[in-house]
Backbone as JSON Lines, residues from 0, in Angstrom:
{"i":0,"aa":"X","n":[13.39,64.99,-0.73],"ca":[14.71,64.86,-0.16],"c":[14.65,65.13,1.34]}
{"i":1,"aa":"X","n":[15.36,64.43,2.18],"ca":[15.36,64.68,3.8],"c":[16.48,65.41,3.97]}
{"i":2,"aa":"X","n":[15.96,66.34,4.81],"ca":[17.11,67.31,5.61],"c":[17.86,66.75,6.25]}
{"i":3,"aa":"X","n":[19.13,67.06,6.18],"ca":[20.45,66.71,7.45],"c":[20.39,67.21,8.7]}
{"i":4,"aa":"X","n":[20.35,65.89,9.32],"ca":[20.35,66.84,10.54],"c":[21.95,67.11,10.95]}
{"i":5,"aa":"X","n":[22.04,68.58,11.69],"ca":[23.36,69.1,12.47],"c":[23.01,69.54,13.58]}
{"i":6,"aa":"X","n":[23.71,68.83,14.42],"ca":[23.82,69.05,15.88],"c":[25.2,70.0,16.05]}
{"i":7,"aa":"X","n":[24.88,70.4,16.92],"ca":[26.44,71.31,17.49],"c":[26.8,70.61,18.53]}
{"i":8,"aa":"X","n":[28.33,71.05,18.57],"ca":[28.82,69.54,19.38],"c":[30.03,70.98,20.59]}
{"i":9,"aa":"X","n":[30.27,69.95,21.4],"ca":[31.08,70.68,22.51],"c":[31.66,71.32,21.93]}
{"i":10,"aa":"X","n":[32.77,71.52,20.88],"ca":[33.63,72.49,20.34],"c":[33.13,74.03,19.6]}
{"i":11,"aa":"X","n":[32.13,73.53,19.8],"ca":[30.98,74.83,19.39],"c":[30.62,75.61,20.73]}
{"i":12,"aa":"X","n":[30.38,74.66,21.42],"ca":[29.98,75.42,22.61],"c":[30.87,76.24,23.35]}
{"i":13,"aa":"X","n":[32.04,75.49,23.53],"ca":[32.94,76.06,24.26],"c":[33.74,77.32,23.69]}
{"i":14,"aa":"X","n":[33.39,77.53,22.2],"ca":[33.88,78.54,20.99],"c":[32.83,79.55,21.24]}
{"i":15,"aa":"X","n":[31.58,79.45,22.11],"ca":[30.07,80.11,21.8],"c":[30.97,81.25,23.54]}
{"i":16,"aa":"X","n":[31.47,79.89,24.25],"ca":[31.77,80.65,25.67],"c":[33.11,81.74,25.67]}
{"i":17,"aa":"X","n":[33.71,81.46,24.91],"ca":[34.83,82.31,25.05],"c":[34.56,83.44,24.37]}
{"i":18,"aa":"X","n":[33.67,83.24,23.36],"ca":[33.22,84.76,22.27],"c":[32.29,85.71,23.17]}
{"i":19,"aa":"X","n":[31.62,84.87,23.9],"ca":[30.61,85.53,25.38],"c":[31.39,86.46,26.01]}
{"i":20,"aa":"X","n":[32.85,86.45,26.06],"ca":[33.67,87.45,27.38],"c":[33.34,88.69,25.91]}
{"i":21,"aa":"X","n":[33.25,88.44,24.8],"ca":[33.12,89.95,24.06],"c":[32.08,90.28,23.24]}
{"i":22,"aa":"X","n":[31.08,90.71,24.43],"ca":[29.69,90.3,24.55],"c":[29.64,92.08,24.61]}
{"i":23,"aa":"X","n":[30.23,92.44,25.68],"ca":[30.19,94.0,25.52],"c":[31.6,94.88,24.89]}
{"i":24,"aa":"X","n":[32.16,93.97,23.77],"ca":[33.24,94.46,22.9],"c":[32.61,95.6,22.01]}
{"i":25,"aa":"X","n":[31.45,95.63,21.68],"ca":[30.84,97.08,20.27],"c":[29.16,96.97,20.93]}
{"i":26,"aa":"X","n":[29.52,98.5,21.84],"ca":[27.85,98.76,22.33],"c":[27.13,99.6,20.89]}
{"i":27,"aa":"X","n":[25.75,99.54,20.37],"ca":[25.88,100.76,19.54],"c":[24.38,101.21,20.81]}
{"i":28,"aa":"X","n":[23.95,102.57,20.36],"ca":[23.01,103.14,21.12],"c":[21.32,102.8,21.17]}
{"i":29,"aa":"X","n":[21.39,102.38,19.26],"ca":[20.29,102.18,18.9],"c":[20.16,100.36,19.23]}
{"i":30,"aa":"X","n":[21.08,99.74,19.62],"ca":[20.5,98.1,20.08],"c":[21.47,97.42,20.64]}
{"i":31,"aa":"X","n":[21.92,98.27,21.42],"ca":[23.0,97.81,23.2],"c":[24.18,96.6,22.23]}
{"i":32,"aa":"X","n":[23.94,95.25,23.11],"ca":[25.04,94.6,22.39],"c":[24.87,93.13,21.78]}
{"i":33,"aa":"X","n":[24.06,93.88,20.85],"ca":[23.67,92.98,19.93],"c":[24.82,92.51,18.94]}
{"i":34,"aa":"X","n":[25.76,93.25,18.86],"ca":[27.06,92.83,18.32],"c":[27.89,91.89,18.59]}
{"i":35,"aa":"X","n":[28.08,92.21,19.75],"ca":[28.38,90.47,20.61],"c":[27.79,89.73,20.45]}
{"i":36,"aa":"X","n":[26.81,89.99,20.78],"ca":[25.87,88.94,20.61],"c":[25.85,87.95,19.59]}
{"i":37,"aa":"X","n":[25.64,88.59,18.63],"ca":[25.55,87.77,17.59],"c":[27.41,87.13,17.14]}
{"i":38,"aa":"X","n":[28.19,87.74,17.34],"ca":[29.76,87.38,17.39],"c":[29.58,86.11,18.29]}
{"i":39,"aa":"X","n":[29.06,86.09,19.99],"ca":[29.37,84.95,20.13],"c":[28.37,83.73,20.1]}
{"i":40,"aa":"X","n":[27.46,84.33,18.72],"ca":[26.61,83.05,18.42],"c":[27.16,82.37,16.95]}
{"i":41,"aa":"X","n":[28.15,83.24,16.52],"ca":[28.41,82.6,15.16],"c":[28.53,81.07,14.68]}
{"i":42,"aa":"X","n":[29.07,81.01,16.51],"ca":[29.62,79.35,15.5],"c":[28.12,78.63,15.35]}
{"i":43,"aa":"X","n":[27.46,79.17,16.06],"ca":[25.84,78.47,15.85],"c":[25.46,78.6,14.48]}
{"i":44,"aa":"X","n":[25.7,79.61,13.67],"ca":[25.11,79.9,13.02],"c":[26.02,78.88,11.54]}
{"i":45,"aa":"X","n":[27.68,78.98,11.97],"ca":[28.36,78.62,11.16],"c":[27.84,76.93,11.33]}
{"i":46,"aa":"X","n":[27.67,76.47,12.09],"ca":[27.75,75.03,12.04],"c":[26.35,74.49,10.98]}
{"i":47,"aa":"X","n":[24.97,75.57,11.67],"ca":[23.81,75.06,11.32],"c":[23.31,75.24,9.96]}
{"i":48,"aa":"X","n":[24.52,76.54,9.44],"ca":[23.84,77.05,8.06],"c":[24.94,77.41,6.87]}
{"i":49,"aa":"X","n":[25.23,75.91,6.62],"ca":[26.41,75.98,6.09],"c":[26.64,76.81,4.91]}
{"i":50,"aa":"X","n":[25.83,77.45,3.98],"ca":[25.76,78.4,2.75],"c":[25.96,79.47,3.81]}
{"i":51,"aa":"X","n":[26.7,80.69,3.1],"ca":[26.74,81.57,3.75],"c":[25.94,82.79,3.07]}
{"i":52,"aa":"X","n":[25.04,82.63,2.58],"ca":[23.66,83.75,2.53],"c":[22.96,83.53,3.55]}
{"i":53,"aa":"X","n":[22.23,82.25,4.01],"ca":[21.71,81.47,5.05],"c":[22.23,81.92,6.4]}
{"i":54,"aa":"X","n":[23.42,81.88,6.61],"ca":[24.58,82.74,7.75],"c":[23.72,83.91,8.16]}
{"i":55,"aa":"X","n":[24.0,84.55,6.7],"ca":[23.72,86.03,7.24],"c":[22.49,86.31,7.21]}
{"i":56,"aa":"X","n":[21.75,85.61,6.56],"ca":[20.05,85.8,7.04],"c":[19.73,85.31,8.59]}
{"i":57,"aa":"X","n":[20.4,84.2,8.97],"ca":[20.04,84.01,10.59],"c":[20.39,85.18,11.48]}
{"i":58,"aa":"X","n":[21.58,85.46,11.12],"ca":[22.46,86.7,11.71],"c":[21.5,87.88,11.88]}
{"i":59,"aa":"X","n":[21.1,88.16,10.99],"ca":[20.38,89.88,10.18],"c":[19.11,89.06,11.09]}
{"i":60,"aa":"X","n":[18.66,87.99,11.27],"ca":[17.31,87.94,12.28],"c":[17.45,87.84,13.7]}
{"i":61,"aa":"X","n":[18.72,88.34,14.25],"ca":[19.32,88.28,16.14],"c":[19.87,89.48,15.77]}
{"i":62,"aa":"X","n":[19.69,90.36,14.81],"ca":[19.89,91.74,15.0],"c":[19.52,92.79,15.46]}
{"i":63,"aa":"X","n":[18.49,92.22,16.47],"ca":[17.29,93.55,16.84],"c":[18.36,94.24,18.01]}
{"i":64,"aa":"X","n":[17.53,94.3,19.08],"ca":[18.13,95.28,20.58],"c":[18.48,94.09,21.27]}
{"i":65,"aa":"X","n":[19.63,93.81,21.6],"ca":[19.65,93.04,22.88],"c":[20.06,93.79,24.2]}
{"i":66,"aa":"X","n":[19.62,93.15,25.09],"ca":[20.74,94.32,26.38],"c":[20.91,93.17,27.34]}
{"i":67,"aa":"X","n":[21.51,92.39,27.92],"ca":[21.0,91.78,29.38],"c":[23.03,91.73,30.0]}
{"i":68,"aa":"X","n":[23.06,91.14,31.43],"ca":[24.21,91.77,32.35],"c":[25.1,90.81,31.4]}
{"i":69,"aa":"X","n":[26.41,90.79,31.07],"ca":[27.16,89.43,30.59],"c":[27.46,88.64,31.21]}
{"i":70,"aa":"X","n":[27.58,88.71,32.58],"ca":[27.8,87.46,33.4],"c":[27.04,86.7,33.41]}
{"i":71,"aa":"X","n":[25.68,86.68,33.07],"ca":[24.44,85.95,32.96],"c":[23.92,85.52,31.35]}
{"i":72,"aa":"X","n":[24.44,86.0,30.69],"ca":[24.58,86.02,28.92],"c":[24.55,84.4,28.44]}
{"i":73,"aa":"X","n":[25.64,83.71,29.08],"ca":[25.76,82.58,29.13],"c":[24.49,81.46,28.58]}
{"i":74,"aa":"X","n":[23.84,82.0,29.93],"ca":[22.31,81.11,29.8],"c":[21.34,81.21,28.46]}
{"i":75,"aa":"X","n":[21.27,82.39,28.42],"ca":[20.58,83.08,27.1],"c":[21.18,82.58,25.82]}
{"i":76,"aa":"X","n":[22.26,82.68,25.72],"ca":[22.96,82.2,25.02],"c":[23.2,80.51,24.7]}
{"i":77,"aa":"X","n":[23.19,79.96,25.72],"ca":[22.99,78.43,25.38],"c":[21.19,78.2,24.81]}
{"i":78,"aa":"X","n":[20.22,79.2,25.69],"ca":[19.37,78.72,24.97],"c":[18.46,78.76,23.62]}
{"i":79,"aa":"X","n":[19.69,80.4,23.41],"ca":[19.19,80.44,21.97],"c":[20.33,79.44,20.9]}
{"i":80,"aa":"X","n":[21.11,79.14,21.41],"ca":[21.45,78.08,20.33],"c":[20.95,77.05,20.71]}
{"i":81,"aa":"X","n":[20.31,76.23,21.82],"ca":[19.5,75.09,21.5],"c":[18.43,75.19,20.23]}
{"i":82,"aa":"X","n":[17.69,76.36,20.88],"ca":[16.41,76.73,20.14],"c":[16.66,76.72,18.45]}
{"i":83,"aa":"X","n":[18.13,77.47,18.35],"ca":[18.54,77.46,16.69],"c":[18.95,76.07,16.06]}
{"i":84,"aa":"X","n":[19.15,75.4,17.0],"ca":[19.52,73.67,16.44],"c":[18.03,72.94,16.18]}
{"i":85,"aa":"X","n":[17.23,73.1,17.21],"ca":[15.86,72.57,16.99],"c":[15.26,73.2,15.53]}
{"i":86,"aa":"X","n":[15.28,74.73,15.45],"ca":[14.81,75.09,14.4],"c":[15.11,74.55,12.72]}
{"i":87,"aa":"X","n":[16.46,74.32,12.96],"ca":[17.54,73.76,11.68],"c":[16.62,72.24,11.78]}
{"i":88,"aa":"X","n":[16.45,71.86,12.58],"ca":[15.87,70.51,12.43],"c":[14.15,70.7,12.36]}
{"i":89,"aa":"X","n":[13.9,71.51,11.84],"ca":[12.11,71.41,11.61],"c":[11.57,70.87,12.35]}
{"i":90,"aa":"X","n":[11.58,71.46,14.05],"ca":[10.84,71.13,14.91],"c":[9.53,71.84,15.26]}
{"i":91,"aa":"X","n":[9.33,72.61,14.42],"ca":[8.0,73.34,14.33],"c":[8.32,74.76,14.95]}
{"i":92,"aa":"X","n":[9.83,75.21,15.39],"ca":[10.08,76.58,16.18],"c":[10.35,77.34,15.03]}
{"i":93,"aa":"X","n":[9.57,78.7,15.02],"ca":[9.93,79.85,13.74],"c":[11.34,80.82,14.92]}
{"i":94,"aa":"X","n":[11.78,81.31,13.96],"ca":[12.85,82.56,14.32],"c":[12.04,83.36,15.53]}
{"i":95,"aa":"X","n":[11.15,84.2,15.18],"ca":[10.14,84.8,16.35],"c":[9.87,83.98,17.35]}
{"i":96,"aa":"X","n":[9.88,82.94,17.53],"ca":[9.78,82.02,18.74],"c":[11.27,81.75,19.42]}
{"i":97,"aa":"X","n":[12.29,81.63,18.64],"ca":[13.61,82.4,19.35],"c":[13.59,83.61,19.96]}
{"i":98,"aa":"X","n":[13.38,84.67,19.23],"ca":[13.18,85.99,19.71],"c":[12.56,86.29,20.83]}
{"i":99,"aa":"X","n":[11.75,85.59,20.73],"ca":[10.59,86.08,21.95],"c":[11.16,85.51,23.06]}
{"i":100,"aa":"X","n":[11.55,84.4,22.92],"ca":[12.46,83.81,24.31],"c":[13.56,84.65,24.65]}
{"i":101,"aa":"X","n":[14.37,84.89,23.66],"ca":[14.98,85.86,24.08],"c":[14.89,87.23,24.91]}
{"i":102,"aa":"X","n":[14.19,88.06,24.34],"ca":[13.44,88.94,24.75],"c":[12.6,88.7,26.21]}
{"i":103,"aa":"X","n":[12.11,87.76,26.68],"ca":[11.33,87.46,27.44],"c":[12.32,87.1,28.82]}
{"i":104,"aa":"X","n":[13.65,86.46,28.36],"ca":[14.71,86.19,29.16],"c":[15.98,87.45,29.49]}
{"i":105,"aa":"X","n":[15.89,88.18,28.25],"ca":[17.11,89.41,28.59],"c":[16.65,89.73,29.94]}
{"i":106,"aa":"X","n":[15.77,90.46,30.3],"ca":[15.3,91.54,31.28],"c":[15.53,90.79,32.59]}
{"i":107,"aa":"X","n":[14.74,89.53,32.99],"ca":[15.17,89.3,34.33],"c":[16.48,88.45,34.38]}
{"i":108,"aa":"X","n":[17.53,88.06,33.7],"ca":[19.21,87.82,33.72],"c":[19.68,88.87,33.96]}
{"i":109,"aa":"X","n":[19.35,90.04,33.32],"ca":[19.75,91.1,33.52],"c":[19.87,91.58,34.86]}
{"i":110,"aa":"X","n":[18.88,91.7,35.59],"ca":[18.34,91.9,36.83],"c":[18.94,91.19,37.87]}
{"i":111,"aa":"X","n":[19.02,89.64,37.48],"ca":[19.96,88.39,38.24],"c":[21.28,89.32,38.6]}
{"i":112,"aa":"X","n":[21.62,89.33,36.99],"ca":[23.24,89.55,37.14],"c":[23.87,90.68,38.04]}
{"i":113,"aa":"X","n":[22.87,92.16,37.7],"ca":[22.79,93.36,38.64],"c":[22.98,93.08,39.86]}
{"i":114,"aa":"X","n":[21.76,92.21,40.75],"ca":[21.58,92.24,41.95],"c":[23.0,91.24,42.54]}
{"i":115,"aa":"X","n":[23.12,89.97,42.0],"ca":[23.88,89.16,42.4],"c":[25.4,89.94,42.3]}
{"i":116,"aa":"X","n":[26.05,89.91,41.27],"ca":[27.54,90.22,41.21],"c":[27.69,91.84,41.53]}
{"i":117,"aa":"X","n":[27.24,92.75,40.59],"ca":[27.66,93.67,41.58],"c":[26.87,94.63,42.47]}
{"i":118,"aa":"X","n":[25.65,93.98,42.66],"ca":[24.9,94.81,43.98],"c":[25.15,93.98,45.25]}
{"i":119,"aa":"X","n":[25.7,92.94,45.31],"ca":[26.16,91.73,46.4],"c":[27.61,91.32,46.56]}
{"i":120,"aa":"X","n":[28.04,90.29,45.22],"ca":[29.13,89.87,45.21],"c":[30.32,90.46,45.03]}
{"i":121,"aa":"X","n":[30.3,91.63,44.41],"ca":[31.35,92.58,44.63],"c":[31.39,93.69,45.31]}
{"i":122,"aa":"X","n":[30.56,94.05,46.56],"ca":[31.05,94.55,47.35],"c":[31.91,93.4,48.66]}
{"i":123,"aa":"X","n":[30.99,91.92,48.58],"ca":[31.75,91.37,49.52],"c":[33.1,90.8,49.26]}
{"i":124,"aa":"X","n":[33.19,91.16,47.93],"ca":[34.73,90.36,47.61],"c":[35.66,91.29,47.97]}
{"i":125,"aa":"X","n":[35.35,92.54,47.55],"ca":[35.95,93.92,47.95],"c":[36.17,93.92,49.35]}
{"i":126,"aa":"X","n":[35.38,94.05,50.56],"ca":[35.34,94.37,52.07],"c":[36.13,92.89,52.59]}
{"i":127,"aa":"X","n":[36.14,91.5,51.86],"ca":[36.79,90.68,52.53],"c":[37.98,90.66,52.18]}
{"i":128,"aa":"X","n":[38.67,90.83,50.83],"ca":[39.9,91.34,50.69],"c":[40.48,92.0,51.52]}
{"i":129,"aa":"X","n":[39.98,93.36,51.61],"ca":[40.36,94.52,52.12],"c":[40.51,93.95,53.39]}
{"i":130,"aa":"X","n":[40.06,93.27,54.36],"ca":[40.28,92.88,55.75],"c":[41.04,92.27,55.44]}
{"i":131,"aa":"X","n":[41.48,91.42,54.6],"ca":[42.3,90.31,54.64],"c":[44.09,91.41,54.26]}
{"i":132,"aa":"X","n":[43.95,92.01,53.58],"ca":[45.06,93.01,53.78],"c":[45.54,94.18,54.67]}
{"i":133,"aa":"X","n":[44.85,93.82,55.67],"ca":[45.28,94.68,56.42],"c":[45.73,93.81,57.4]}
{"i":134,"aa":"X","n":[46.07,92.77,57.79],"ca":[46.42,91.95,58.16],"c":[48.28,91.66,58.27]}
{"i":135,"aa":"X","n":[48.66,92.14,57.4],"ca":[50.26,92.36,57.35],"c":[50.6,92.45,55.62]}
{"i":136,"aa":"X","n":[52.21,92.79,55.46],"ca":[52.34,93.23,54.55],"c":[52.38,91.8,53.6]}
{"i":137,"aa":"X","n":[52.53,90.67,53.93],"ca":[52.47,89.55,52.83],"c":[50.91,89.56,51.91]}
{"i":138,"aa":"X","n":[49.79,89.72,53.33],"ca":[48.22,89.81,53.07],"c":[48.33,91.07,51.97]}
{"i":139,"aa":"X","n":[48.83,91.91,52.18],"ca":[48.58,93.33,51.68],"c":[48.73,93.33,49.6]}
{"i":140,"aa":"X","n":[50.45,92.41,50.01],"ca":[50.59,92.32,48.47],"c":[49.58,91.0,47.74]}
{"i":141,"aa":"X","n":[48.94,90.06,48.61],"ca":[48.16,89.28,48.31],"c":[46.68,89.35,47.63]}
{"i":142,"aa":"X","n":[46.53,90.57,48.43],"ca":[45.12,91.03,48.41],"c":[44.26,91.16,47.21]}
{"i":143,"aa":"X","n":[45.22,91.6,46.04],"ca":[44.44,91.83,44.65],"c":[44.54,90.09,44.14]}
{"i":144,"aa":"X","n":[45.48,89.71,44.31],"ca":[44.95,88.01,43.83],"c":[44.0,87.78,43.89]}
{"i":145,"aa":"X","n":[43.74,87.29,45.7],"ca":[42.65,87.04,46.06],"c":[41.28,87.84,45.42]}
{"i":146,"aa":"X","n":[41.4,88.85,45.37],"ca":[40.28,89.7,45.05],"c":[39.88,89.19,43.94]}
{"i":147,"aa":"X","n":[40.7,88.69,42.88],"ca":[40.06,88.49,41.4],"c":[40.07,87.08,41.39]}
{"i":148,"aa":"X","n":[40.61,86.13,42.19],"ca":[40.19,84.83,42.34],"c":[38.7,84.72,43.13]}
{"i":149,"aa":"X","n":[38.57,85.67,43.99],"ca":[37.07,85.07,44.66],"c":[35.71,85.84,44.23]}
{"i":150,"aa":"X","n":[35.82,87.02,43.64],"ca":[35.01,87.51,42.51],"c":[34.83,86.76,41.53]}
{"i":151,"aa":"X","n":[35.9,86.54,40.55],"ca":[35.5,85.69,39.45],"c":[35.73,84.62,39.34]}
{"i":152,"aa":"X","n":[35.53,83.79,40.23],"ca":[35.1,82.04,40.46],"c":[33.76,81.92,40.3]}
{"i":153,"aa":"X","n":[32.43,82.75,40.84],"ca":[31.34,82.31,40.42],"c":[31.1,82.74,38.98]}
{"i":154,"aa":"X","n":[31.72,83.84,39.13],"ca":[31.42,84.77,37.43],"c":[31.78,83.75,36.27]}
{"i":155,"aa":"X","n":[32.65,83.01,36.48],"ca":[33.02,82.26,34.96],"c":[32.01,81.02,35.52]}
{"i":156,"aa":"X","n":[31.87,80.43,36.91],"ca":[30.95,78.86,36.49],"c":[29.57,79.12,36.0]}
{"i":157,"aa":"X","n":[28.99,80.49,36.45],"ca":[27.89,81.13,35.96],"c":[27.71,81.51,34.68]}
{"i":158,"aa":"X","n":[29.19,81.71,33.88],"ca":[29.19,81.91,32.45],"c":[28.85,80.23,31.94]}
{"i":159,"aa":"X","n":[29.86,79.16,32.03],"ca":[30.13,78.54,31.92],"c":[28.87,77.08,32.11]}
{"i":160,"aa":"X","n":[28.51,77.16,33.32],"ca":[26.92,76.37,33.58],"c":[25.78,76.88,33.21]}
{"i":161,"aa":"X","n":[25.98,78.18,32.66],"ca":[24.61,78.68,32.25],"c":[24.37,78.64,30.5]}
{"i":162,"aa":"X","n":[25.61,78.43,30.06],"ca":[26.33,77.94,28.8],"c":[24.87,76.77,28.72]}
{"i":163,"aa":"X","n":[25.66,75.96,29.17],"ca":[25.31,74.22,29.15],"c":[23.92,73.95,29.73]}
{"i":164,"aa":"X","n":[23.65,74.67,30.82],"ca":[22.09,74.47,31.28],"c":[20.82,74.91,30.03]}
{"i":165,"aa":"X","n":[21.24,76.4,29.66],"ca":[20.61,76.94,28.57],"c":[20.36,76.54,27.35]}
{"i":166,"aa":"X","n":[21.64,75.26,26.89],"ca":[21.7,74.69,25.69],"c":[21.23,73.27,25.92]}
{"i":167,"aa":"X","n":[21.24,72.76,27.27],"ca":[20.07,71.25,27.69],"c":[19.2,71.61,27.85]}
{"i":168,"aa":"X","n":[18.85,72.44,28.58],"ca":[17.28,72.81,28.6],"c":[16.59,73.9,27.95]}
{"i":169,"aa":"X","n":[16.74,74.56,26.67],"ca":[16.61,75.49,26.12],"c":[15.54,76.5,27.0]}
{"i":170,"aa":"X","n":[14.26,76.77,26.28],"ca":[13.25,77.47,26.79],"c":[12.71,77.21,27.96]}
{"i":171,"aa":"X","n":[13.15,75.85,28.62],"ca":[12.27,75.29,30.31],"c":[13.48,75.82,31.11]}
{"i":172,"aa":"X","n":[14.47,76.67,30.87],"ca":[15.33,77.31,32.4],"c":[14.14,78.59,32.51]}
């Protein structure tokens, strides 16, 4: 008998991105937020493994430690659901060959996300606000807008393109 193939399709993805903002919703001590994690991989899991013993055996195997920044999660995240679509399709990738990508990718996203957003981008969103409100009292009541419009404009296309880059190019980002 030949296997079906299932692809995951945009409505998955974009279900994979919004579950990503609660990525650090349940830290535990013994394996950071692997809870999210796996929350916003479900629909991967729901699409590819339609019995639900199968579910929770994929699940129970992305249960180890994860840790990496969430603004950068995105990427990781698109490319472990590429990697889990290839696998569903017997492309010769075992679970441990997910993992290891994973693993191999937490640490420097992590590091990305640290240095970029808030060892960089949020102090300058902060200090240019802040000039920009002192400027008069219209600037003044303006100031927190701005602040969370120009902080998190890269933060979501970085969620959002790293989504889609991670899930076209799985393991070659």
């Amino acid at each position: 008998s030949r296997k079906r193939v299932v692809k995951l399709n945009r409505r998955d993805l974009v279900r994979i991105f919004f579950r990503s903002f609660m990525i650090q919703g349940l830290w535990t001590v013994q394996r950071a937020q692997n809870l999210g994690y796996i929350y916003s991989l479900w629909p991967v899991f729901r699409r590819l493994h339609p019995r639900r013993e199968d579910r929770a055996r994929a699940a129970r195997a992305h249960a180890g430690y994860f840790s990496t920044h969430p603004y950068t999660a995105g990427v990781l995240l698109g490319v472990v659901a590429g990697l889990e679509e290839d696998r569903s399709e017997a492309h010769g990738i075992s679970v441990e060959n997910v993992l290891a990508a994973r693993a191999a990718m937490s640490g420097p996203l992590a590091a990305l996300g640290e240095t970029f957003f808030w060892g960089t981008w949020l102090p300058f969103s902060l200090v240019s606000t802040l000039v920009l409100g002192t400027l008069g009292p219209a600037w003044t009541l303006a100031s927190p807008i701005l602040f969370l419009v120009l902080f998190n404009s890269p933060h979501l296309a970085v969620r959002a393109m790293g989504l889609w880059w991670g899930y076209r190019w799985k393991s070659q980002v």
